[in-house]
Coordinates of C-alpha atoms in Angstrom, one line a residue:
M1 CA 83.0 -203.1 -8.9
P2 CA 81.8 -202.1 -5.4
S3 CA 81.2 -204.8 -2.8
A4 CA 77.8 -206.1 -1.8
I5 CA 76.2 -204.4 1.1
E6 CA 74.9 -205.8 4.4
V7 CA 72.5 -203.4 6.1
R8 CA 70.9 -203.7 9.5
K9 CA 68.8 -201.4 11.7
V10 CA 69.5 -201.5 15.5
P11 CA 67.9 -199.7 18.5
I12 CA 69.8 -197.2 20.6
H13 CA 69.0 -197.8 24.2
S14 CA 70.4 -194.6 25.6
V15 CA 72.0 -191.5 24.2
A16 CA 75.5 -192.9 24.4
D17 CA 74.6 -196.5 23.6
A18 CA 76.2 -198.4 20.7
S19 CA 75.8 -201.9 22.2
E20 CA 73.7 -203.2 19.3
L21 CA 76.5 -202.4 16.9
A22 CA 78.9 -204.3 19.1
R23 CA 76.4 -207.2 19.1
L24 CA 76.2 -207.3 15.3
I25 CA 80.0 -207.5 15.1
D26 CA 80.3 -210.1 17.8
D27 CA 77.7 -212.2 16.1
G28 CA 79.6 -212.1 12.8
V29 CA 76.8 -210.2 10.9
M30 CA 79.4 -207.6 9.8
A31 CA 83.0 -206.8 10.5
A32 CA 84.1 -203.6 12.2
D33 CA 86.6 -202.8 9.5
R34 CA 83.9 -203.1 6.8
V35 CA 81.4 -200.7 8.2
I36 CA 81.2 -197.9 5.6
A37 CA 78.3 -195.7 6.7
I38 CA 75.8 -195.2 9.6
I39 CA 72.6 -193.2 9.5
G40 CA 70.6 -192.7 12.6
K41 CA 68.2 -190.8 14.8
T42 CA 69.2 -189.4 18.2
E43 CA 66.9 -188.2 21.0
G44 CA 68.0 -184.6 21.3
N45 CA 66.2 -181.4 20.4
G46 CA 67.1 -181.5 16.7
G47 CA 68.4 -177.9 16.8
V48 CA 71.7 -176.1 16.5
N49 CA 72.8 -177.1 19.9
D50 CA 71.7 -180.8 19.7
Y51 CA 74.9 -182.4 21.2
T52 CA 73.3 -185.9 21.3
R53 CA 74.5 -186.2 17.7
I54 CA 78.1 -185.7 18.9
I55 CA 77.6 -188.1 21.8
A56 CA 76.2 -190.8 19.5
D57 CA 78.9 -190.3 16.9
R58 CA 81.6 -190.8 19.5
A59 CA 79.9 -194.0 21.0
F60 CA 79.6 -195.7 17.6
R61 CA 83.1 -194.8 16.5
E62 CA 84.6 -196.1 19.8
V63 CA 82.9 -199.4 19.3
L64 CA 84.3 -199.8 15.8
V65 CA 87.8 -199.1 17.1
E66 CA 87.3 -201.5 20.1
K67 CA 86.2 -204.2 17.7
G68 CA 89.4 -204.0 15.6
A69 CA 88.9 -201.3 13.0
D70 CA 91.8 -198.9 12.3
P71 CA 91.3 -195.7 14.2
D72 CA 92.3 -193.5 11.3
A73 CA 90.0 -195.3 9.0
V74 CA 87.1 -195.0 11.5
K75 CA 87.5 -191.2 11.5
Q76 CA 86.6 -191.2 7.8
V77 CA 83.5 -193.3 8.1
P78 CA 80.4 -191.1 7.3
I79 CA 78.1 -191.2 10.3
V80 CA 75.0 -189.0 9.8
W81 CA 72.9 -188.3 12.8
S82 CA 69.5 -186.6 12.6
G83 CA 68.6 -185.2 16.0
G84 CA 65.1 -185.3 17.5
T85 CA 62.8 -188.3 18.0
D86 CA 59.6 -186.3 18.5
G87 CA 56.4 -188.2 19.1
V88 CA 56.7 -192.0 18.7
I89 CA 59.9 -192.0 16.6
S90 CA 62.4 -194.3 18.4
P91 CA 66.2 -193.7 18.5
H92 CA 68.0 -196.1 16.2
A93 CA 70.8 -196.5 13.7
T94 CA 71.0 -198.1 10.2
I95 CA 74.4 -199.6 9.6
F96 CA 75.9 -200.3 6.2
A97 CA 78.9 -202.6 5.8
T98 CA 80.5 -204.3 2.8
T99 CA 80.2 -208.1 2.6
D100 CA 81.2 -210.9 0.3
A101 CA 78.4 -212.2 -2.0
E102 CA 78.1 -213.8 -5.4
P103 CA 77.7 -211.2 -8.2
T104 CA 74.2 -211.1 -9.7
D105 CA 72.7 -209.4 -12.7
E106 CA 69.8 -208.3 -10.5
P107 CA 70.0 -204.7 -9.2
R108 CA 71.2 -204.7 -5.6
L109 CA 72.0 -202.1 -3.0
T110 CA 75.3 -200.2 -3.4
V111 CA 76.7 -197.3 -1.4
G112 CA 79.2 -194.6 -2.3
F113 CA 80.7 -191.8 -0.1
A114 CA 82.4 -188.5 -0.8
M115 CA 83.3 -185.2 1.0
S116 CA 82.9 -181.9 -0.7
E117 CA 85.4 -179.0 -0.8
V118 CA 85.3 -176.9 2.4
L119 CA 82.2 -174.9 2.6
A120 CA 82.9 -171.4 3.9
P121 CA 80.1 -169.7 5.9
E122 CA 79.5 -167.3 3.0
D123 CA 78.9 -170.3 0.6
I124 CA 75.9 -171.5 2.6
G125 CA 72.7 -170.8 0.8
R126 CA 74.5 -169.7 -2.4
T127 CA 75.4 -171.3 -5.8
A128 CA 79.0 -171.9 -4.6
M129 CA 77.5 -174.5 -2.2
V130 CA 75.3 -176.0 -4.9
T131 CA 78.3 -176.5 -7.1
K132 CA 80.5 -178.0 -4.4
V133 CA 77.7 -180.4 -3.3
A134 CA 77.0 -181.4 -6.9
D135 CA 80.7 -182.3 -7.5
A136 CA 80.8 -184.5 -4.4
V137 CA 77.6 -186.3 -5.4
R138 CA 79.1 -187.2 -8.7
V139 CA 82.2 -188.6 -7.0
A140 CA 80.0 -190.6 -4.6
M141 CA 78.0 -192.0 -7.5
E142 CA 81.2 -193.2 -9.2
R143 CA 82.4 -194.9 -6.0
A144 CA 79.0 -196.6 -5.8
G145 CA 79.4 -198.0 -9.3
I146 CA 76.4 -196.0 -10.5
S147 CA 76.5 -194.3 -13.9
D148 CA 72.8 -193.7 -14.5
P149 CA 71.2 -191.1 -12.1
A150 CA 68.0 -193.1 -12.3
D151 CA 69.7 -195.8 -10.2
V152 CA 70.2 -193.3 -7.3
H153 CA 67.3 -193.6 -4.8
Y154 CA 68.7 -191.9 -1.7
V155 CA 71.3 -189.2 -1.1
Q156 CA 72.0 -188.6 2.6
T157 CA 74.1 -185.6 3.4
K158 CA 75.4 -183.7 6.4
T159 CA 76.5 -180.1 6.0
P160 CA 77.5 -177.2 8.2
L161 CA 75.1 -174.6 9.3
L162 CA 75.8 -171.1 10.5
T163 CA 76.8 -170.4 14.1
I164 CA 77.6 -167.1 15.8
H165 CA 81.3 -168.0 15.5
T166 CA 81.2 -168.8 11.7
I167 CA 79.1 -165.7 11.0
R168 CA 81.7 -163.6 12.9
D169 CA 84.5 -165.3 10.9
A170 CA 82.8 -164.4 7.6
K171 CA 82.4 -160.7 8.6
S172 CA 86.0 -160.5 9.7
R173 CA 87.0 -161.4 6.2
G174 CA 84.7 -158.8 4.6
K175 CA 82.1 -161.4 3.5
T176 CA 78.3 -161.5 4.0
V177 CA 76.2 -164.5 5.0
W178 CA 72.7 -165.4 3.7
T179 CA 71.2 -165.2 7.2
E180 CA 72.4 -164.3 10.7
H181 CA 69.7 -166.5 12.3
T182 CA 71.4 -169.7 13.2
H183 CA 68.3 -171.9 13.4
E184 CA 67.1 -170.6 10.1
S185 CA 70.5 -171.6 8.6
M186 CA 69.6 -175.2 9.2
D187 CA 66.7 -175.0 6.7
L188 CA 69.0 -173.0 4.4
S189 CA 71.9 -175.4 4.5
N190 CA 69.6 -178.4 3.9
G191 CA 67.7 -176.7 1.1
C192 CA 70.8 -175.5 -0.7
T193 CA 72.4 -178.9 -0.4
A194 CA 69.3 -180.5 -1.9
L195 CA 69.6 -178.2 -5.0
G196 CA 73.2 -179.4 -5.4
I197 CA 72.0 -183.0 -5.4
A198 CA 69.2 -182.2 -7.9
V199 CA 71.8 -180.6 -10.2
A200 CA 74.1 -183.5 -10.0
L201 CA 71.3 -186.0 -10.8
G202 CA 69.9 -183.9 -13.7
E203 CA 66.6 -183.3 -11.8
I204 CA 67.0 -179.5 -12.3
E205 CA 69.2 -177.0 -14.1
M206 CA 71.6 -174.9 -12.2
P207 CA 69.6 -172.5 -10.0
T208 CA 70.4 -168.9 -9.2
D209 CA 71.1 -167.5 -5.7
E210 CA 67.6 -166.0 -5.8
D211 CA 66.1 -169.4 -6.3
V212 CA 67.5 -170.8 -3.0
M213 CA 64.6 -171.1 -0.4
H214 CA 62.3 -169.2 -2.7
D215 CA 61.4 -171.3 -5.8
R216 CA 60.0 -174.4 -4.1
S217 CA 59.2 -175.9 -7.5
L218 CA 62.9 -176.8 -7.7
F219 CA 63.5 -179.9 -5.7
S220 CA 65.2 -183.3 -5.6
S221 CA 63.1 -186.5 -5.1
V222 CA 65.9 -188.4 -3.5
A223 CA 67.7 -185.8 -1.3
S224 CA 67.8 -186.2 2.5
C225 CA 69.8 -183.4 3.9
S226 CA 70.8 -182.7 7.5
S227 CA 73.1 -180.0 8.9
G228 CA 74.9 -179.4 12.2
V229 CA 77.9 -177.9 13.9
E230 CA 80.1 -181.0 13.5
L231 CA 81.8 -180.3 10.2
D232 CA 82.8 -177.8 7.6
Q233 CA 82.2 -179.9 4.4
A234 CA 79.3 -181.6 2.8
Q235 CA 79.4 -185.3 3.8
V236 CA 77.6 -187.2 1.0
V237 CA 76.3 -190.8 1.0
V238 CA 74.8 -192.0 -2.2
V239 CA 72.6 -195.1 -2.0
G240 CA 71.3 -196.8 -5.1
N241 CA 71.1 -200.1 -7.0
A242 CA 73.7 -201.6 -9.4
T243 CA 74.0 -204.9 -11.2
G244 CA 76.9 -207.1 -10.5
V245 CA 77.3 -206.2 -6.8
G246 CA 75.2 -209.1 -5.4
G247 CA 73.7 -209.2 -2.0
R248 CA 70.2 -209.4 -0.6
Y249 CA 69.1 -205.8 -0.4
R250 CA 67.5 -203.3 -2.8
I251 CA 66.4 -199.7 -2.5
G252 CA 63.5 -197.7 -4.1
H253 CA 62.0 -194.3 -3.6
S254 CA 59.0 -192.1 -4.0
V255 CA 57.7 -188.8 -2.5
M256 CA 55.1 -188.0 0.0
K257 CA 52.9 -185.3 -1.5
D258 CA 51.8 -184.1 1.9
A259 CA 52.2 -184.9 5.5
L260 CA 49.4 -187.6 5.4
D261 CA 50.4 -189.3 2.2
Q262 CA 50.7 -193.0 3.2
D263 CA 50.5 -194.0 -0.5
G264 CA 53.9 -192.3 -1.1
L265 CA 55.4 -194.6 1.6
W266 CA 54.0 -197.7 0.0
E267 CA 55.1 -196.6 -3.4
A268 CA 58.7 -196.4 -2.2
I269 CA 58.5 -199.9 -0.7
R270 CA 57.0 -201.3 -4.0
D271 CA 59.7 -199.4 -6.0
A272 CA 62.3 -201.2 -3.9
G273 CA 61.0 -204.6 -5.1
L274 CA 58.5 -205.9 -2.6
E275 CA 55.2 -207.2 -4.0
L276 CA 52.3 -205.9 -2.0
P277 CA 48.5 -206.2 -2.2
E278 CA 46.4 -203.3 -3.5
R279 CA 45.7 -202.0 0.0
P280 CA 48.7 -203.1 2.0
H281 CA 48.9 -203.5 5.8
H282 CA 52.1 -203.5 7.9
T283 CA 51.8 -207.2 8.4
D284 CA 52.3 -207.7 4.6
L285 CA 55.9 -206.5 5.1
D286 CA 56.8 -209.8 6.9
G287 CA 60.0 -208.4 8.3
R288 CA 61.4 -207.6 4.8
L289 CA 61.5 -203.8 5.2
V290 CA 64.9 -202.7 6.7
N291 CA 63.9 -199.1 7.1
L292 CA 62.2 -196.0 5.6
F293 CA 64.1 -192.8 5.3
L294 CA 62.0 -189.6 5.0
K295 CA 62.3 -185.8 5.0
C296 CA 59.3 -183.7 6.0
E297 CA 58.3 -180.0 5.9
A298 CA 55.4 -177.9 7.1
S299 CA 53.5 -176.7 4.0
Q300 CA 54.2 -173.0 3.4
D301 CA 50.5 -172.3 3.0
G302 CA 49.8 -173.5 6.5
E303 CA 47.3 -176.2 5.3
V304 CA 47.1 -179.9 4.9
R305 CA 44.5 -181.1 2.4
G306 CA 42.6 -177.9 2.6
R307 CA 42.5 -177.8 6.4
R308 CA 44.3 -175.0 8.3
N309 CA 46.9 -175.8 10.9
A310 CA 48.8 -173.5 13.3
M311 CA 52.3 -175.0 13.1
L312 CA 54.0 -172.0 11.4
D313 CA 52.4 -169.5 13.8
D314 CA 53.3 -171.5 17.0
S315 CA 55.8 -169.6 19.2
D316 CA 55.8 -172.2 21.9
V317 CA 56.8 -175.4 19.9
H318 CA 58.7 -174.9 16.7
W319 CA 57.1 -176.3 13.6
H320 CA 60.2 -178.5 13.1
R321 CA 59.2 -180.6 16.0
Q322 CA 55.4 -180.7 15.2
I323 CA 55.7 -181.9 11.6
K324 CA 58.4 -184.4 12.5
A325 CA 56.1 -185.9 15.2
C326 CA 53.2 -185.9 12.8
V327 CA 55.0 -187.6 9.9
G328 CA 56.7 -190.0 12.3
G329 CA 53.4 -191.2 13.5
V330 CA 52.0 -191.6 9.9
T331 CA 55.2 -193.6 9.0
A332 CA 55.2 -195.8 12.0
A333 CA 51.5 -196.7 11.3
V334 CA 52.5 -197.8 7.8
T335 CA 55.6 -199.9 8.9
G336 CA 54.3 -201.1 12.3
D337 CA 57.7 -200.0 13.7
P338 CA 58.4 -196.6 15.4
A339 CA 62.1 -196.9 14.6
V340 CA 61.9 -194.9 11.3
F341 CA 64.3 -192.2 10.0
V342 CA 62.1 -189.1 9.8
S343 CA 64.0 -185.9 9.5
V344 CA 62.7 -182.4 9.3
S345 CA 63.7 -179.3 7.3
A346 CA 62.9 -180.5 3.8
A347 CA 63.3 -177.3 1.7
H348 CA 63.9 -178.3 -1.9
Q349 CA 63.5 -182.0 -0.9
G350 CA 60.3 -183.2 -2.4
P351 CA 57.3 -181.0 -3.1
D352 CA 56.3 -178.3 -0.7
G353 CA 54.6 -179.8 2.4
G354 CA 55.8 -183.3 1.5
G355 CA 59.1 -184.9 1.1
P356 CA 61.2 -187.8 -0.4
V357 CA 60.9 -191.3 0.8
A358 CA 63.5 -194.1 0.4
A359 CA 62.9 -197.7 1.3
I360 CA 65.5 -200.5 1.7
V361 CA 64.1 -204.0 1.6
D362 CA 65.5 -207.5 2.1
L363 CA 64.8 -209.6 -0.9
G364 CA 66.4 -212.7 0.6

């Protein structure tokens, strides 16, 4: 049986700052050698060359080592950074650590981690990637002590995207790639990964190569996929609920149907176990919401609730940044806290123009 989980959200005061993680360890909230995953937002451009992710990664791993964790073990801790804090979104990290707690029959937060087989550049966007991701999700579920896919509420991944170097590598071996546009490959990698998650959880049947990025009716309601230049495998963190693990925390999920769907956010919080009034306000949360984790996407028809917008036609500011700022503002208005995990590029993650929402709450 997996251990109970302690989870805390901390601010990041500068791009290389991990002082609040150090504070948690010094205060005895969690032990450095029991940190099992970190998911956070950094303040870079959110693009292919967003090196704030690498800077933050190094800062947090260095603190874990300084506070007594084994350096080799720290290298294996999944740390997923989503770059870009557009609008009011505030840089922060959510830290998961195992802890000791009395077992309980009530469903409580559990976390499992796995790495996929190596993803070659020619795999990205094709069923080979779907299969490799799905296999890793199943391993992470088992490690989390979850047998029923319905108990999975959030799957956070980090996968490779295509760079000029990896495209050249594929061509040198006589292979083709799905796209030679590196920025487009971010959406591609995320979307294909989401299909792998959906297959593993039984949300969809195995898609074809032609379905990837084209059939948007195929999606996962719990996938949150990011990609970058930092790795060549799928890094998979499965978060759900299990009986017997104990602890104070629980997770739930829902989807935003569009960029303004506040009801989807509240539904995720309710699904996690908080009782709320019919028309809730952020003050009703009373400090019990740890964090919301969202993916967002500009609707392919260029509209929100029947009104036209120009995001997809804007050559000055990429739609990634515009929709992220929009949904970040909507989410912060619901939570009363701008430190929310809102990540863009949500192909096959929730319905077109919307996205999955996961909520972790403290039930005391």
